[in-house]
Short mmCIF file of C-alpha atoms in Angstrom, two decimals:
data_model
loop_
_atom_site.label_atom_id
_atom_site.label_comp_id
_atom_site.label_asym_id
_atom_site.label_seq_id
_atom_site.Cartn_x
_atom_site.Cartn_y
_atom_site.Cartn_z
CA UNK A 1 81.77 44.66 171.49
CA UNK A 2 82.81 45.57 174.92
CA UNK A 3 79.36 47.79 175.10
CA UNK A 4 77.26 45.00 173.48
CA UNK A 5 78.48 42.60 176.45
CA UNK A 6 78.04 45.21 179.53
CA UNK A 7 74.56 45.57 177.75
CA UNK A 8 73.91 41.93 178.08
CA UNK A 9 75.22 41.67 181.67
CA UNK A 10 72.80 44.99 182.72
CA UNK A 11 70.06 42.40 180.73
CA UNK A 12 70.63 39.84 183.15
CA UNK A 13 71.28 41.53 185.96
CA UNK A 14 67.27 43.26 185.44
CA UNK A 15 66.71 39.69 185.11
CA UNK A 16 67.71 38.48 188.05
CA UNK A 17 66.60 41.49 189.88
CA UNK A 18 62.70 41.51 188.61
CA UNK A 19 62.90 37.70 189.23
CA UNK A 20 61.29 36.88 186.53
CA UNK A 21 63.11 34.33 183.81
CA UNK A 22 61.09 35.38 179.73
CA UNK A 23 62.37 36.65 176.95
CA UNK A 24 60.25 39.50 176.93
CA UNK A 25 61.59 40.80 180.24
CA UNK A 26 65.00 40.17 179.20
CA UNK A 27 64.42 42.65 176.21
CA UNK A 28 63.36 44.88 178.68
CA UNK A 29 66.27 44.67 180.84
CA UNK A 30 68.20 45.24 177.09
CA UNK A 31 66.52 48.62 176.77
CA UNK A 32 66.65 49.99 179.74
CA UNK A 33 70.37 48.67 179.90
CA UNK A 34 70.91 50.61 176.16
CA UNK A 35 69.45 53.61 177.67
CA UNK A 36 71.96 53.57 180.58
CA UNK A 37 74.85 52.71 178.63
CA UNK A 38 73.93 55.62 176.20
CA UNK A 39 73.70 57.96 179.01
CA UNK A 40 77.03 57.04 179.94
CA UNK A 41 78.97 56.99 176.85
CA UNK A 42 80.42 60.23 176.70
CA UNK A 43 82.11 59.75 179.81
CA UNK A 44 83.34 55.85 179.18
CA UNK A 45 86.21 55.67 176.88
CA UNK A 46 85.23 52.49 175.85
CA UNK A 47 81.75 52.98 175.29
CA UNK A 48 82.03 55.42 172.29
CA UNK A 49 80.03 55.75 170.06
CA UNK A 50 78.02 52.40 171.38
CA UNK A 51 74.78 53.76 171.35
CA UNK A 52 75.15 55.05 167.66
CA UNK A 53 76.46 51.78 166.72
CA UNK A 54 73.72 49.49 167.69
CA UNK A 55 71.17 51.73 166.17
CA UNK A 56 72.93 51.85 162.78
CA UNK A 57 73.59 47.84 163.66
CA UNK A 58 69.56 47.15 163.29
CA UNK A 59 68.82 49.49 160.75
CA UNK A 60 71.83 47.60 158.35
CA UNK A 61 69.78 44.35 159.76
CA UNK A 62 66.62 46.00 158.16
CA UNK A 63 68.50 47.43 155.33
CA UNK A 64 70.06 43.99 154.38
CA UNK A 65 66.81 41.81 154.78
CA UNK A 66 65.10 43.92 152.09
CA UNK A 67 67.72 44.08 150.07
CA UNK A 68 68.09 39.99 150.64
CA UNK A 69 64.55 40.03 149.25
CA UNK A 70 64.85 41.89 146.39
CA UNK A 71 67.74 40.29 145.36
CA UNK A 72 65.82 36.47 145.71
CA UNK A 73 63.26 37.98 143.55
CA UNK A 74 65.52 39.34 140.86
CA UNK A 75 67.21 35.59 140.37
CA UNK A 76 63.78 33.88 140.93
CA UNK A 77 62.12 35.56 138.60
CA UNK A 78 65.18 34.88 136.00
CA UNK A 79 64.88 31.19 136.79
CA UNK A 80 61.16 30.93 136.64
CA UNK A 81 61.09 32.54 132.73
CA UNK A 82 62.03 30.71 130.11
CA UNK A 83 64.35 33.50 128.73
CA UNK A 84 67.52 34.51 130.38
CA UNK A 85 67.60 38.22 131.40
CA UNK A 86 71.16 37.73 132.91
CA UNK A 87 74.23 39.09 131.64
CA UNK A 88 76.89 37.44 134.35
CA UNK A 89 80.46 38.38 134.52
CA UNK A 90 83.69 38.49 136.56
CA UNK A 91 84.20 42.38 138.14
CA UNK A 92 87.06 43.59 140.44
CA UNK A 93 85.54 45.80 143.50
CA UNK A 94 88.50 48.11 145.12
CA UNK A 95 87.70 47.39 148.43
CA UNK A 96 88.09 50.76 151.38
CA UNK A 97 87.79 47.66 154.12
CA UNK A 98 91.43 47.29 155.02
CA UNK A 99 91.78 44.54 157.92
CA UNK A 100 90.85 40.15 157.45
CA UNK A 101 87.71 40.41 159.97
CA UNK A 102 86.54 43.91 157.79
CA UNK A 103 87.07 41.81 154.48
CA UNK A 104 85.50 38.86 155.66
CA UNK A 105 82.42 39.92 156.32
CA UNK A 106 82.08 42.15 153.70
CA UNK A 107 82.67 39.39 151.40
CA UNK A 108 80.00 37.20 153.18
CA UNK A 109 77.92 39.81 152.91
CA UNK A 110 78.22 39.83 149.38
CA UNK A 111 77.83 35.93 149.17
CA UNK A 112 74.53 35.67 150.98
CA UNK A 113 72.69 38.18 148.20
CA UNK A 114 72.01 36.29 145.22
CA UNK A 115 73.10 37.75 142.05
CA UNK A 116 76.54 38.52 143.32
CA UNK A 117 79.20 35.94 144.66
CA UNK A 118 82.66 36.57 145.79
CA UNK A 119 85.13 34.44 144.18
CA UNK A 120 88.65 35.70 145.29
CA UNK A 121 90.54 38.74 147.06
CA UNK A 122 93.94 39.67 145.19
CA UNK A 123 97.00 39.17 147.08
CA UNK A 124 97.75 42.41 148.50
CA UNK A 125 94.25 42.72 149.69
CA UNK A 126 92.64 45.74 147.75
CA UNK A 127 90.77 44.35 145.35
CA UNK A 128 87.35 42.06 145.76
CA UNK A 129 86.79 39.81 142.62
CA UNK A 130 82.77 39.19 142.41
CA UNK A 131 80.78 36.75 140.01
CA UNK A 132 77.61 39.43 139.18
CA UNK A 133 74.92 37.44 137.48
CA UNK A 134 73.42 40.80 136.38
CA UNK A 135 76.04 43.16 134.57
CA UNK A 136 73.20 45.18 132.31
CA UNK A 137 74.21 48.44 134.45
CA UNK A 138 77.59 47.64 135.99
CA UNK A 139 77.88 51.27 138.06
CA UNK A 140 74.96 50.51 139.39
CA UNK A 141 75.99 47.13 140.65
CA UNK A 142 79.13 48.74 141.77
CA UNK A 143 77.67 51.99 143.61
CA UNK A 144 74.77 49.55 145.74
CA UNK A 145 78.08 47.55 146.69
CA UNK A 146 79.63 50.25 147.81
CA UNK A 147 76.78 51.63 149.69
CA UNK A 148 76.57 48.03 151.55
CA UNK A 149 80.14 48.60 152.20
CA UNK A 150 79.75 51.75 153.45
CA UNK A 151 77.13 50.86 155.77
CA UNK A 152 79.47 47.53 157.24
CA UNK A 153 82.25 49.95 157.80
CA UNK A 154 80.62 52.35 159.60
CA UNK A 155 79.40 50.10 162.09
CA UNK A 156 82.69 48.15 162.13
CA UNK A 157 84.57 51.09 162.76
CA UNK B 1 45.40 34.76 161.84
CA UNK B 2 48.57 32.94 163.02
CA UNK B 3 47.70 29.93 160.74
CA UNK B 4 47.80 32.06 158.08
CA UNK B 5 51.05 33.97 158.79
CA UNK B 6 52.39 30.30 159.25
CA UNK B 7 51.33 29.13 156.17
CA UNK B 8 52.06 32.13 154.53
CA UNK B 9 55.74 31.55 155.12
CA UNK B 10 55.97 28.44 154.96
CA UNK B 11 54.79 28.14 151.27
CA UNK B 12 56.92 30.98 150.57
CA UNK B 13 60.38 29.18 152.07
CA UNK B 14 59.32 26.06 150.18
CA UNK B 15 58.67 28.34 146.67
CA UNK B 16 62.31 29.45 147.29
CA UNK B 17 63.91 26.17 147.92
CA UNK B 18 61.94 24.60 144.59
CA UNK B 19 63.16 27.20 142.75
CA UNK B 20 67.08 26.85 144.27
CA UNK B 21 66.37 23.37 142.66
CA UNK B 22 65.05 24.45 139.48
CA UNK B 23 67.99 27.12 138.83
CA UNK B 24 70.63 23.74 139.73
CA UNK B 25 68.30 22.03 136.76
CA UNK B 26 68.29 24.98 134.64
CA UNK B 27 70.69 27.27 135.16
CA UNK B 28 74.07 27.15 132.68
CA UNK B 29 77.11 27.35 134.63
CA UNK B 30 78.61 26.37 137.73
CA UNK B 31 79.08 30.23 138.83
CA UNK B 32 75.74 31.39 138.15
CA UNK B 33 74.20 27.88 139.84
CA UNK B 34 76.07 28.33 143.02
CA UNK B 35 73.91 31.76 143.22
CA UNK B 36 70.56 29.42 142.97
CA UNK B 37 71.35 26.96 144.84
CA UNK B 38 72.71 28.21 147.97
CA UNK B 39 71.20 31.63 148.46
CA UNK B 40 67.74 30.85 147.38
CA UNK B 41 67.87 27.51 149.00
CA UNK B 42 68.92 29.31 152.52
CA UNK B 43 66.54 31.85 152.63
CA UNK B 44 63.93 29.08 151.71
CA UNK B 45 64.84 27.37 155.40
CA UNK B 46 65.18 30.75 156.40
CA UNK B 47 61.66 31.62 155.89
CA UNK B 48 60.61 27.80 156.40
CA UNK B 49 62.56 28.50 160.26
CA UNK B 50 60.59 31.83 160.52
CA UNK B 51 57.53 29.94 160.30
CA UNK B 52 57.73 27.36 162.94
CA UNK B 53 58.93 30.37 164.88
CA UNK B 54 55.14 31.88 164.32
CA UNK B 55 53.63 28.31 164.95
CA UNK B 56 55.40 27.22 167.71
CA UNK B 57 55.60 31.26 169.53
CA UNK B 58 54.67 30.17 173.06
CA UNK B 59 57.51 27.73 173.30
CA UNK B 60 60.73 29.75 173.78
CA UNK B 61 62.83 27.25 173.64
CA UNK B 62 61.60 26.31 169.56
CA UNK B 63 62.33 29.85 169.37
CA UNK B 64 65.68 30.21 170.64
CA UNK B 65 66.20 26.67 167.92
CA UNK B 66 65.03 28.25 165.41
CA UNK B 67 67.39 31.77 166.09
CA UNK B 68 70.02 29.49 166.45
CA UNK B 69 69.31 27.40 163.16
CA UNK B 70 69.23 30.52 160.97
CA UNK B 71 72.19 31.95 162.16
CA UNK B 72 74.10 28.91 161.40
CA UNK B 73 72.69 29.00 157.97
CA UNK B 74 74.01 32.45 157.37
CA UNK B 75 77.57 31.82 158.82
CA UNK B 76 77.86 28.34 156.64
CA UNK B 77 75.80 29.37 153.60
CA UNK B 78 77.77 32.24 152.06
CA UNK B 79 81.18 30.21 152.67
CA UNK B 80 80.04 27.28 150.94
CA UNK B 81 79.10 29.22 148.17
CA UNK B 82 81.97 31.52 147.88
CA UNK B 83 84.44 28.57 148.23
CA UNK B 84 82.53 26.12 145.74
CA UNK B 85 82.79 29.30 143.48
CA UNK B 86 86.12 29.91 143.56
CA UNK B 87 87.58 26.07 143.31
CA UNK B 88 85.27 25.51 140.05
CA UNK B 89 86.67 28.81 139.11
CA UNK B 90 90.60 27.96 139.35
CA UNK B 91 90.16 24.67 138.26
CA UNK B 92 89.65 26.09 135.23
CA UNK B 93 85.77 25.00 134.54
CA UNK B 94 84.40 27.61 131.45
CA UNK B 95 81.95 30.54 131.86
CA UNK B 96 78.99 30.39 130.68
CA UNK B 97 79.07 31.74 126.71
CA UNK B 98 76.81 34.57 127.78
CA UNK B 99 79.56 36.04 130.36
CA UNK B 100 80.24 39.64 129.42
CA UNK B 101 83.10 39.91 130.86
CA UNK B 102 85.81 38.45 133.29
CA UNK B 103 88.20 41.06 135.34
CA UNK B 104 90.11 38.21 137.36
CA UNK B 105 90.79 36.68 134.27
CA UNK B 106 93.84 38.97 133.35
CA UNK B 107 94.74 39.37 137.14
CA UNK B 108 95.30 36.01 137.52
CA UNK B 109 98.64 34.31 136.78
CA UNK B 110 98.51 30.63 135.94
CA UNK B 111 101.92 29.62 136.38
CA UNK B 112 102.68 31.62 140.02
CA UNK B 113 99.23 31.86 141.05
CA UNK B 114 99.89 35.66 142.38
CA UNK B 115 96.21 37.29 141.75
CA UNK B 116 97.50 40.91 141.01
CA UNK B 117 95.23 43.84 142.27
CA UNK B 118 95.84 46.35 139.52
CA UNK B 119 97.27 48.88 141.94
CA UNK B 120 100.73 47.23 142.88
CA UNK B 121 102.73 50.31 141.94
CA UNK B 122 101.21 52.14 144.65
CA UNK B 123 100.08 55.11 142.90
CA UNK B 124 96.63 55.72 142.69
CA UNK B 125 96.24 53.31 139.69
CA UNK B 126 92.92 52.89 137.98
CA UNK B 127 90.99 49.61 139.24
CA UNK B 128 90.86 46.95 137.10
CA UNK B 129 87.47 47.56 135.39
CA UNK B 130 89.19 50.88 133.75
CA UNK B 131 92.27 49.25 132.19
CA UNK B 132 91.63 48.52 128.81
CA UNK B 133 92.55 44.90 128.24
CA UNK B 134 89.62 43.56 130.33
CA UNK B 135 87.06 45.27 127.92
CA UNK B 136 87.64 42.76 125.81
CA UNK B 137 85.27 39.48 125.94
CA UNK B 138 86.95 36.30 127.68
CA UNK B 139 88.78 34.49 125.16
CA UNK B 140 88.90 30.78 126.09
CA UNK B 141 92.17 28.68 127.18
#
């Protein structure tokens, strides 16, 4: 976070420097910014792993867009046909995110896709209760949710 | 060329947001509506947003709008859902007959309203999708 925000503030500064107020030269102030801030973050405590971070931040964008798609499609397709193809159910996910913000989005995360909806988080916090509307091949259901957890977690942490 | 992208995704957005309405229409349960209705209907205005982006792209500040819009979209969205979800859930409103099967079901205690995790004792307990009570179909109460 603290890495994301000097990156904005090199942004603006390249703004203000080249003069010149457009989006496109404020991405370019982002870059070069990201480029300086990744040549510096071996020797900035708090600027670990930033580079790595933002990377793996845009390719989960990418990752979850597509996966937003296919999901759409999947539901879409079961409303547009006159037969139902879904087999919906109530499944408890043990959860490896630990802390409320980690939980939160992960559970947001899971909202936004259609096909899976989270309903409720037991009381000590470990398990994630999810309404799946397609249970046909419930490991796989729970290994992709895992894998999206995965993914959150390692650019949470 | 950027007529057609426009168009492109703007007939998409709107095919997702008629079908959000036709899964409210069509669709059995309150659960399995809420995943119509909210999702498909956001990435409908989702795309519909994208597309005014692409119309309007040498107008920053429509841009910047249109950033803005869908990001409020997916921070509102997903609540809505999950806490629609879980209130019709609670309050007791039935499954669909087709459900499979319901884990939270047997977690759930109606009288203290403690929603047990399956792993309470600490040891590295099996999850609640191996015990073997929840295998059985949802009886209802």
């Amino acid at each position: 976070m603290i890495g994301f925000f000097c990156n904005v503030m090199l942004a603006l500064a390249w703004v203000a420097l080249s003069g010149s107020l457009t989006a496109m030269n404020f991405l370019a102030g982002f870059v070069f910014g990201f480029l300086a801030l990744m040549a510096l973050q071996n020797q900035v405590a708090v600027l670990d792993g930033y580079g790595r971070r933002l990377l793996r931040f845009i390719a989960f964008i990418f990752y979850f867009i597509i996966a937003l798609f296919k999901a759409n499609f999947r539901v879409a397709y079961d409303i547009a046909t006159p037969v139902w193809y879904m087999k919906p159910g109530v499944i408890g996910l043990p959860l490896a995110a630990r802390t409320d913000t980690e939980i939160m989005f992960l559970s947001s995360l899971i909202s936004l896709t259609p096909g899976t909806l989270s309903l409720d988080v037991s009381d000590d916090r470990r398990v994630l209760f999810i309404h799946a509307m397609f249970l046909q091949d419930e490991e796989a259901l729970r290994s992709e949710l895992k894998d999206l957890e995965h993914r959150l977690l390692r650019i949470m942490r | 060329m950027t007529d057609g992208i426009v168009a492109i995704f703007l007939l998409a957005g709107a095919t997702f947001v008629l079908l959000a309405a036709v899964g409210i229409v069509r669709l059995p349960d309150l659960a399995t509506r809420m995943h119509a209705s909210t999702k498909a209907g956001a990435l409908g205005a989702m795309m519909i947003m994208a597309g005014v982006a692409t119309h309007f792209f040498e107008q920053p500040e429509v841009i910047t709008r249109a950033i803005a819009i869908v990001v409020f979209i997916l921070l509102t969205a997903p609540i809505a859902a999950h806490v629609i979800g879980r209130a019709g859930y609670f309050l007791g409103i039935p499954l669909w007959d087709g459900t499979i099967k319901d884990e939270l079901r047997d977690s759930y205690d109606q009288k203290t309203h403690v929603l047990k995790s399956g792993f309470e004792d600490n040891s590295p307990g099996k999850p609640p999708s191996e015990r073997g009570d929840t295998h059985k179909d949802r009886t209802e109460n």
